[in-house]
Amino acid sequence: MSQNLLIELKGVAKSFRAADGTARSVLEKVDFELKEGEIVALLGKSGSGKSTLLRIIAGLIPSDTGKVAYRDRPIYGPVAGIAMVFQSFALFPWLTVQQNVELGLEAQGVPADERETRADAVLELIGLAGFGGALPRELSGGMKQRVGIARALVTNPDVLLMDEAFSALDVLTGETLRNDMLELWDEDRIPTKGILIVSHNIEEAVMMSDRIIMLSSDPGCIRCEVKIDLPRPRNVDSPEVRALIDEVYGLMTMRPVQEVVAGAVAHKHQGYRLPETDVSRIEAVLDLLADAPFNGRADLPQLAEESELSDEELFPTYEALGQLGLTLVEKGDISLTPLGKRYVEAEQSQRQELFGQQLLTHIPLVAHIRRSLEQEANGMLPEGPFLELLEEFLEADEAKRVLGVAVEWGRYGEVYEYDYHTGRLTLPETAEES
């Protein structure tokens, strides 16, 4: 056991039981280490189990199999040396800032005088001196997250876990808070020895971390790692940082072999999951890509900047565009396919026709719904059976989301109709008449 090894995971797996008792694998064969002096970022699409992994390390939920250890001691529950910062701030609205920060110390049995002294010190450190008596409702989003960070730091944790800690903030506030955290870390003004960050933001991961680990989805497992040797603070506009951002974008948009194979055979446990994006966003990105200055081909980070959409919004859109055969992503660049060029030049009715054709050819769930409707004498079916099918391998909320995407895409492509009052899917009138 290395003396500077903080967190060690070996062969970690986690499944959740659905309402019908079926086990759904979220994480599989995860090996991971966090060493002293490291900031590590976890990146992955929805369904990759990033937050689940963080909660296992925090001791909030157990793994099913494998080793989970902090300083070579098994983690069976919350550990005094590990603290977590949540995306949602997770503050108690009826408690003052001071009381929120002192909560962890109170749970550890720290005397009141010491709690107050330590809370005062960390509030000053994090830029909230004088706000101890305020209630959360009196604070801005950035200040609320500073309280969340102060509450974590006041326990003097060895390991700080940050779950999308800056994503609920506006860009400028998030960047300011991120830079403040890095300054405290780099100047050794906090006792924390290692930080693990879950993020959707590639630029944030490159600017903050020493290593970036990417997870594949369904189930989540580590697919690759990028080491970053650049000193901090880093200049986001430097060629070295831009090259790294390009590299990570390229890796994030590359489909792992197992996903390609699953898609090729249209295995329902993989092929029926749809990315979380809508038609308007798909077409907006297409039109932006087609226009100057890109003229059909763009560097992904530049397109992200121009679109003013977050990576969390863009990655599902890139995935959808690729599935529909409208764009191609290679080595951090995205380009229109010949079909994509036809699409952006087409009139509205032609766009919808092309969209429908591509859905039936490349999106197994939409094709399955259409075939099922065609087999009915009245061309009509309730949504229930399709939800039940999706719930065989997805959580109920995720199944509902996926069916919602399939409904929106299918209606736009005139593959089928949907009645929101009755929850029934029907063939379009033209299809029924033919």
Coordinates of C-alpha atoms in Angstrom, one line a residue:
M1 CA 0.0 0.0 0.0
S2 CA 1.5 3.3 -1.1
Q3 CA 1.6 5.8 1.8
N4 CA 0.2 8.6 -0.4
L5 CA -2.7 6.6 -1.7
L6 CA -6.0 8.2 -0.4
I7 CA -8.7 6.4 -2.3
E8 CA -8.5 2.9 -3.9
L9 CA -11.2 1.1 -5.8
K10 CA -10.7 -2.4 -7.3
G11 CA -13.3 -4.3 -9.3
V12 CA -16.2 -2.1 -8.0
A13 CA -19.6 -2.9 -9.4
K14 CA -23.1 -1.5 -8.5
S15 CA -26.6 -2.5 -9.6
F16 CA -30.0 -1.1 -8.6
R17 CA -33.2 -3.1 -8.4
A18 CA -36.1 -2.0 -10.5
A19 CA -39.7 -2.1 -9.4
D20 CA -40.0 -5.5 -11.1
G21 CA -37.0 -6.9 -9.3
T22 CA -34.7 -6.8 -12.3
A23 CA -31.1 -5.8 -11.5
R24 CA -29.7 -2.9 -13.6
S25 CA -26.0 -2.6 -13.7
V26 CA -24.8 1.0 -13.2
L27 CA -21.0 0.4 -12.6
E28 CA -18.9 -2.5 -13.6
K29 CA -15.2 -3.5 -13.0
V30 CA -14.1 0.0 -11.9
D31 CA -10.5 0.3 -10.8
F32 CA -9.5 3.8 -9.5
E33 CA -6.9 5.5 -7.3
L34 CA -6.7 9.0 -5.9
K35 CA -3.3 10.0 -4.5
E36 CA -2.1 12.8 -2.3
G37 CA -1.6 16.0 -4.2
E38 CA -4.0 15.1 -7.0
I39 CA -7.1 16.8 -8.5
V40 CA -8.9 14.2 -10.6
A41 CA -11.9 14.9 -12.8
L42 CA -14.5 12.3 -13.8
L43 CA -16.2 12.9 -17.2
G44 CA -19.0 10.8 -18.8
K45 CA -22.3 10.9 -20.5
S46 CA -25.6 10.3 -18.7
G47 CA -25.8 6.7 -17.5
S48 CA -22.1 6.4 -16.9
G49 CA -22.5 6.3 -13.1
K50 CA -20.3 9.2 -12.2
S51 CA -22.5 10.4 -9.3
T52 CA -23.0 6.8 -8.1
L53 CA -19.3 6.3 -8.0
L54 CA -18.8 9.5 -6.0
R55 CA -21.5 8.4 -3.5
I56 CA -19.8 5.0 -3.1
I57 CA -16.5 6.7 -2.3
A58 CA -18.4 9.1 0.2
G59 CA -19.8 6.1 1.9
L60 CA -23.4 7.2 1.2
I61 CA -24.2 3.9 -0.7
P62 CA -22.4 0.6 -0.7
S63 CA -20.8 -1.1 -3.8
D64 CA -22.1 -4.6 -4.6
T65 CA -18.7 -6.1 -5.2
G66 CA -15.0 -5.0 -5.1
K67 CA -12.7 -3.1 -2.8
V68 CA -13.5 0.5 -1.7
A69 CA -10.9 1.9 0.7
Y70 CA -9.7 5.2 2.2
R71 CA -6.1 5.0 3.3
D72 CA -6.3 1.2 3.0
R73 CA -9.3 1.0 5.3
P74 CA -12.6 -0.4 3.9
I75 CA -15.4 2.2 3.5
Y76 CA -18.6 1.0 5.0
G77 CA -20.3 4.3 5.6
P78 CA -19.5 8.1 5.8
V79 CA -15.8 8.6 6.7
A80 CA -14.5 11.5 8.8
G81 CA -11.7 12.2 6.3
I82 CA -14.0 12.5 3.3
A83 CA -16.3 15.5 2.6
M84 CA -18.7 16.2 -0.3
V85 CA -20.0 19.3 -2.1
F86 CA -23.3 18.9 -3.9
Q87 CA -24.6 20.6 -7.1
S88 CA -27.8 21.6 -5.4
F89 CA -26.0 23.4 -2.5
A90 CA -28.0 21.1 0.0
L91 CA -28.4 23.9 2.6
F92 CA -31.0 23.8 5.3
P93 CA -33.1 26.9 4.6
W94 CA -34.1 27.4 8.3
L95 CA -30.5 27.5 9.5
T96 CA -28.1 30.4 9.3
V97 CA -24.9 30.2 7.2
Q98 CA -23.0 29.7 10.5
Q99 CA -25.3 26.9 11.6
N100 CA -25.2 25.2 8.2
V101 CA -21.4 25.2 8.2
E102 CA -21.2 23.9 11.8
L103 CA -23.5 20.9 11.1
G104 CA -20.7 18.5 10.2
L105 CA -18.7 19.4 13.3
E106 CA -21.8 19.1 15.5
A107 CA -22.3 15.5 14.1
Q108 CA -18.7 14.7 15.0
G109 CA -19.3 15.9 18.6
V110 CA -17.1 19.0 18.4
P111 CA -17.7 21.4 21.3
A112 CA -19.7 24.6 20.5
D113 CA -16.9 27.0 21.1
E114 CA -14.5 25.1 18.8
R115 CA -17.3 24.8 16.2
E116 CA -17.8 28.5 16.1
T117 CA -14.1 29.3 15.9
R118 CA -13.5 26.8 13.0
A119 CA -16.7 27.9 11.2
D120 CA -15.6 31.6 11.5
A121 CA -12.2 30.8 10.1
V122 CA -13.4 28.8 7.1
L123 CA -16.1 31.4 6.2
E124 CA -13.3 34.0 6.1
L125 CA -11.2 31.7 4.0
I126 CA -14.0 31.1 1.5
G127 CA -14.9 34.8 1.2
L128 CA -18.0 34.8 3.5
A129 CA -16.8 36.7 6.5
G130 CA -19.7 38.7 8.0
F131 CA -22.4 36.4 6.5
G132 CA -22.6 33.9 9.3
G133 CA -26.0 35.3 10.5
A134 CA -27.6 35.3 7.1
L135 CA -30.2 32.7 5.9
P136 CA -29.7 30.9 2.6
R137 CA -32.6 32.7 1.0
E138 CA -30.7 36.0 1.4
L139 CA -27.7 34.7 -0.6
S140 CA -26.9 34.5 -4.3
G141 CA -26.3 31.1 -6.0
G142 CA -22.5 31.6 -5.8
M143 CA -22.6 32.5 -2.2
K144 CA -24.8 29.5 -1.4
Q145 CA -22.2 27.2 -3.0
R146 CA -19.5 28.9 -1.0
V147 CA -21.4 27.9 2.1
G148 CA -21.6 24.3 0.8
I149 CA -17.8 24.3 0.2
A150 CA -17.2 25.9 3.6
R151 CA -19.3 23.2 5.3
A152 CA -17.2 20.5 3.6
L153 CA -13.8 22.2 4.4
V154 CA -14.6 23.0 8.1
T155 CA -14.2 19.3 8.9
N156 CA -10.6 19.4 7.6
P157 CA -11.1 16.6 5.1
D158 CA -8.3 14.6 3.5
V159 CA -10.5 14.1 0.4
L160 CA -12.9 16.6 -1.1
L161 CA -15.6 15.2 -3.5
M162 CA -17.3 17.7 -5.7
D163 CA -20.4 16.6 -7.6
E164 CA -21.1 19.1 -10.4
A165 CA -20.3 21.8 -7.8
F166 CA -20.1 24.7 -10.3
S167 CA -22.7 23.6 -12.9
A168 CA -25.8 25.3 -11.2
L169 CA -24.0 28.7 -11.3
D170 CA -23.7 31.2 -14.2
V171 CA -20.5 31.0 -16.2
L172 CA -18.8 34.0 -14.5
T173 CA -19.7 33.0 -11.0
G174 CA -18.7 29.4 -11.5
E175 CA -15.3 30.4 -13.0
T176 CA -14.6 32.8 -10.1
L177 CA -15.4 30.2 -7.5
R178 CA -13.4 27.5 -9.4
N179 CA -10.4 29.9 -9.5
D180 CA -10.8 30.7 -5.8
M181 CA -10.8 27.0 -4.9
L182 CA -7.7 26.4 -7.0
E183 CA -5.9 29.2 -5.4
L184 CA -6.6 27.8 -1.9
W185 CA -5.4 24.4 -3.1
D186 CA -2.3 25.5 -4.9
E187 CA -1.2 27.7 -1.9
D188 CA -1.9 24.9 0.6
R189 CA -4.3 27.1 2.5
I190 CA -6.7 24.1 3.0
P191 CA -5.8 20.8 4.6
T192 CA -7.3 18.7 1.8
K193 CA -4.8 16.2 0.2
G194 CA -6.9 15.2 -2.8
I195 CA -9.9 16.4 -4.8
L196 CA -12.2 14.3 -7.0
I197 CA -14.5 16.3 -9.3
V198 CA -17.5 15.0 -11.3
S199 CA -18.1 17.4 -14.2
H200 CA -19.9 17.8 -17.5
N201 CA -17.7 20.7 -18.4
I202 CA -14.6 19.8 -20.4
E203 CA -12.9 23.2 -20.1
E204 CA -13.4 23.1 -16.3
A205 CA -11.9 19.6 -16.1
V206 CA -8.8 20.6 -18.1
M207 CA -8.3 23.8 -16.2
M208 CA -8.5 22.2 -12.8
S209 CA -7.3 18.6 -12.8
D210 CA -4.1 16.6 -13.0
R211 CA -5.9 13.7 -14.5
I212 CA -9.1 13.3 -16.4
I213 CA -10.9 9.9 -16.3
M214 CA -13.6 9.2 -18.8
L215 CA -16.4 6.7 -18.1
S216 CA -18.4 4.8 -20.7
S217 CA -22.1 4.2 -20.2
D218 CA -24.5 1.3 -19.6
P219 CA -22.8 0.2 -17.4
G220 CA -20.3 2.7 -16.3
C221 CA -16.7 1.6 -16.6
I222 CA -13.4 3.5 -17.1
R223 CA -12.6 3.8 -20.8
C224 CA -9.6 6.1 -20.8
E225 CA -7.4 8.5 -18.9
V226 CA -5.7 11.8 -19.8
K227 CA -2.8 13.1 -17.7
I228 CA -2.2 16.8 -17.5
D229 CA 1.3 18.0 -16.7
L230 CA 0.7 21.8 -17.1
P231 CA 1.3 24.0 -14.1
R232 CA -1.6 26.0 -12.6
P233 CA -2.9 28.6 -13.0
R234 CA -3.5 27.7 -16.6
N235 CA -4.3 30.1 -19.4
V236 CA -7.5 28.8 -21.2
D237 CA -6.3 30.5 -24.4
S238 CA -2.8 29.0 -24.5
P239 CA -2.1 26.5 -27.3
E240 CA -1.3 23.7 -24.8
V241 CA -4.6 24.1 -23.0
R242 CA -6.6 24.4 -26.3
A243 CA -4.9 21.2 -27.6
L244 CA -5.9 19.3 -24.4
I245 CA -9.5 20.6 -24.6
D246 CA -9.6 19.4 -28.3
E247 CA -8.1 16.0 -27.3
V248 CA -10.7 15.5 -24.5
Y249 CA -13.6 16.6 -26.8
G250 CA -12.4 14.0 -29.3
L251 CA -12.2 11.2 -26.8
M252 CA -15.6 12.1 -25.3
T253 CA -17.3 12.0 -28.7
M254 CA -15.7 8.8 -29.7
R255 CA -18.0 5.8 -29.4
P256 CA -16.4 2.9 -27.4
V257 CA -16.3 -0.4 -29.2
Q258 CA -18.9 -2.0 -27.1
E259 CA -21.4 0.8 -27.8
V260 CA -20.8 0.5 -31.6
V261 CA -21.3 -3.3 -31.5
A262 CA -24.5 -2.9 -29.4
G263 CA -25.8 -0.3 -31.8
A264 CA -25.0 -2.5 -34.8
V265 CA -27.1 -5.4 -33.5
A266 CA -29.7 -3.0 -32.0
H267 CA -29.7 -4.9 -28.8
K268 CA -32.7 -3.4 -26.9
H269 CA -30.7 -2.9 -23.7
Q270 CA -28.5 -0.4 -25.6
G271 CA -30.2 0.5 -28.8
Y272 CA -33.4 1.9 -27.3
R273 CA -31.7 4.5 -25.1
L274 CA -32.0 8.0 -26.7
P275 CA -29.8 11.0 -26.0
E276 CA -31.5 13.9 -24.1
T277 CA -32.0 16.5 -26.8
D278 CA -34.8 17.9 -28.8
V279 CA -35.4 18.6 -32.5
S280 CA -35.0 22.4 -32.1
R281 CA -31.5 22.0 -30.6
I282 CA -30.5 19.4 -33.2
E283 CA -31.5 21.8 -36.0
A284 CA -30.0 24.8 -34.3
V285 CA -26.6 23.1 -34.1
L286 CA -26.9 21.9 -37.7
D287 CA -27.7 25.4 -39.0
L288 CA -24.9 26.9 -36.9
L289 CA -22.5 24.3 -38.3
A290 CA -23.6 25.0 -41.9
D291 CA -23.2 28.8 -41.7
A292 CA -20.1 30.9 -41.7
P293 CA -17.6 30.8 -40.2
F294 CA -17.8 27.0 -40.0
N295 CA -19.3 26.3 -43.4
G296 CA -19.9 22.6 -42.6
R297 CA -16.9 21.8 -40.4
A298 CA -16.0 23.0 -36.9
D299 CA -13.7 22.5 -34.0
L300 CA -16.0 21.2 -31.2
P301 CA -14.8 23.7 -28.5
Q302 CA -15.3 26.6 -31.0
L303 CA -18.8 25.4 -31.9
A304 CA -19.6 25.1 -28.2
E305 CA -18.5 28.6 -27.6
E306 CA -20.4 29.9 -30.6
S307 CA -23.6 28.0 -29.7
E308 CA -23.5 29.3 -26.0
L309 CA -24.7 25.8 -25.0
S310 CA -23.1 23.8 -22.2
D311 CA -21.3 20.5 -22.8
E312 CA -24.1 18.8 -21.0
E313 CA -26.5 20.1 -23.6
L314 CA -24.2 19.6 -26.6
F315 CA -22.9 16.1 -26.2
P316 CA -26.4 14.5 -26.4
T317 CA -27.0 16.6 -29.5
Y318 CA -23.8 15.5 -31.1
E319 CA -24.8 11.9 -30.4
A320 CA -28.2 12.4 -31.9
L321 CA -26.8 14.0 -35.0
G322 CA -24.3 11.1 -35.4
Q323 CA -27.1 8.5 -34.9
L324 CA -29.2 10.2 -37.6
G325 CA -26.3 10.3 -40.1
L326 CA -26.3 14.1 -40.3
T327 CA -22.8 14.7 -38.9
L328 CA -19.5 13.0 -38.4
V329 CA -17.2 13.6 -35.4
E330 CA -13.5 12.8 -35.7
K331 CA -10.6 13.9 -33.4
G332 CA -12.5 16.8 -31.9
D333 CA -14.0 18.1 -35.1
I334 CA -17.6 17.9 -36.3
S335 CA -18.6 18.0 -40.0
L336 CA -21.8 17.7 -42.0
T337 CA -22.2 14.5 -43.9
P338 CA -23.6 14.7 -47.5
L339 CA -27.0 13.9 -46.1
G340 CA -26.5 16.7 -43.4
K341 CA -25.7 19.2 -46.2
R342 CA -28.9 18.1 -48.0
Y343 CA -30.8 18.5 -44.8
V344 CA -29.7 22.1 -44.0
E345 CA -30.5 23.1 -47.6
A346 CA -33.9 21.5 -47.7
E347 CA -37.3 23.1 -47.2
Q348 CA -39.2 22.4 -44.0
S349 CA -41.4 19.6 -45.4
Q350 CA -38.3 17.9 -46.9
R351 CA -36.4 18.2 -43.6
Q352 CA -39.2 16.4 -41.8
E353 CA -39.3 13.7 -44.4
L354 CA -35.5 13.1 -44.2
F355 CA -35.7 13.2 -40.4
G356 CA -38.4 10.5 -40.5
Q357 CA -36.5 8.3 -42.9
Q358 CA -33.4 8.5 -40.8
L359 CA -35.4 7.7 -37.6
L360 CA -36.8 4.5 -39.2
T361 CA -33.4 3.5 -40.5
H362 CA -31.2 4.3 -37.5
I363 CA -33.3 4.6 -34.3
P364 CA -34.5 1.1 -33.2
L365 CA -37.1 2.4 -30.7
V366 CA -38.8 4.6 -33.2
A367 CA -38.7 1.8 -35.8
H368 CA -40.2 -0.7 -33.2
I369 CA -43.0 1.7 -32.4
R370 CA -43.8 2.2 -36.1
R371 CA -43.8 -1.6 -36.8
S372 CA -46.0 -2.2 -33.8
L373 CA -48.6 0.4 -35.0
E374 CA -48.6 -1.1 -38.5
Q375 CA -49.5 -4.5 -37.1
E376 CA -52.6 -3.1 -35.4
A377 CA -55.8 -3.1 -37.5
N378 CA -56.7 0.4 -36.2
G379 CA -53.1 1.7 -36.3
M380 CA -53.3 2.6 -32.7
L381 CA -51.6 1.6 -29.4
P382 CA -51.4 3.0 -25.8
E383 CA -47.9 4.1 -24.7
G384 CA -48.0 1.6 -21.8
P385 CA -46.4 -1.4 -23.5
F386 CA -43.5 0.8 -24.8
L387 CA -42.9 2.2 -21.3
E388 CA -42.9 -1.4 -19.9
L389 CA -40.4 -2.4 -22.5
L390 CA -38.0 0.5 -21.6
E391 CA -38.5 -0.2 -17.9
E392 CA -36.9 -3.7 -18.5
F393 CA -33.5 -2.0 -18.5
L394 CA -34.1 1.7 -17.5
E395 CA -35.3 3.3 -14.3
A396 CA -38.9 4.5 -14.5
D397 CA -38.0 8.2 -14.8
E398 CA -35.4 7.5 -17.5
A399 CA -37.8 5.2 -19.4
K400 CA -40.4 8.0 -19.4
R401 CA -37.8 10.5 -20.7
V402 CA -36.6 8.2 -23.5
L403 CA -40.2 7.6 -24.6
G404 CA -40.8 11.3 -24.6
V405 CA -37.8 11.9 -26.9
A406 CA -39.0 9.1 -29.2
V407 CA -42.5 10.7 -29.3
E408 CA -41.1 14.1 -30.1
W409 CA -38.7 12.9 -32.8
G410 CA -41.3 10.6 -34.3
R411 CA -44.0 13.2 -34.5
Y412 CA -41.6 15.7 -36.1
G413 CA -40.5 13.1 -38.7
E414 CA -44.2 12.2 -39.2
V415 CA -43.5 8.6 -38.4
Y416 CA -46.5 8.5 -36.0
E417 CA -48.8 10.8 -34.0
Y418 CA -49.3 11.0 -30.3
D419 CA -52.3 12.2 -28.2
Y420 CA -51.1 13.8 -25.0
H421 CA -54.6 13.5 -23.4
T422 CA -55.0 9.8 -23.9
G423 CA -51.3 8.7 -24.1
R424 CA -52.1 6.9 -27.4
L425 CA -49.8 6.5 -30.4
T426 CA -51.3 6.3 -33.9
L427 CA -50.1 6.0 -37.5
P428 CA -50.3 9.3 -39.4
E429 CA -53.4 9.6 -41.5
T430 CA -51.5 9.3 -44.8
A431 CA -50.0 6.0 -43.6
E432 CA -53.4 4.7 -42.5
E433 CA -54.9 5.5 -45.9
S434 CA -52.1 3.8 -47.8

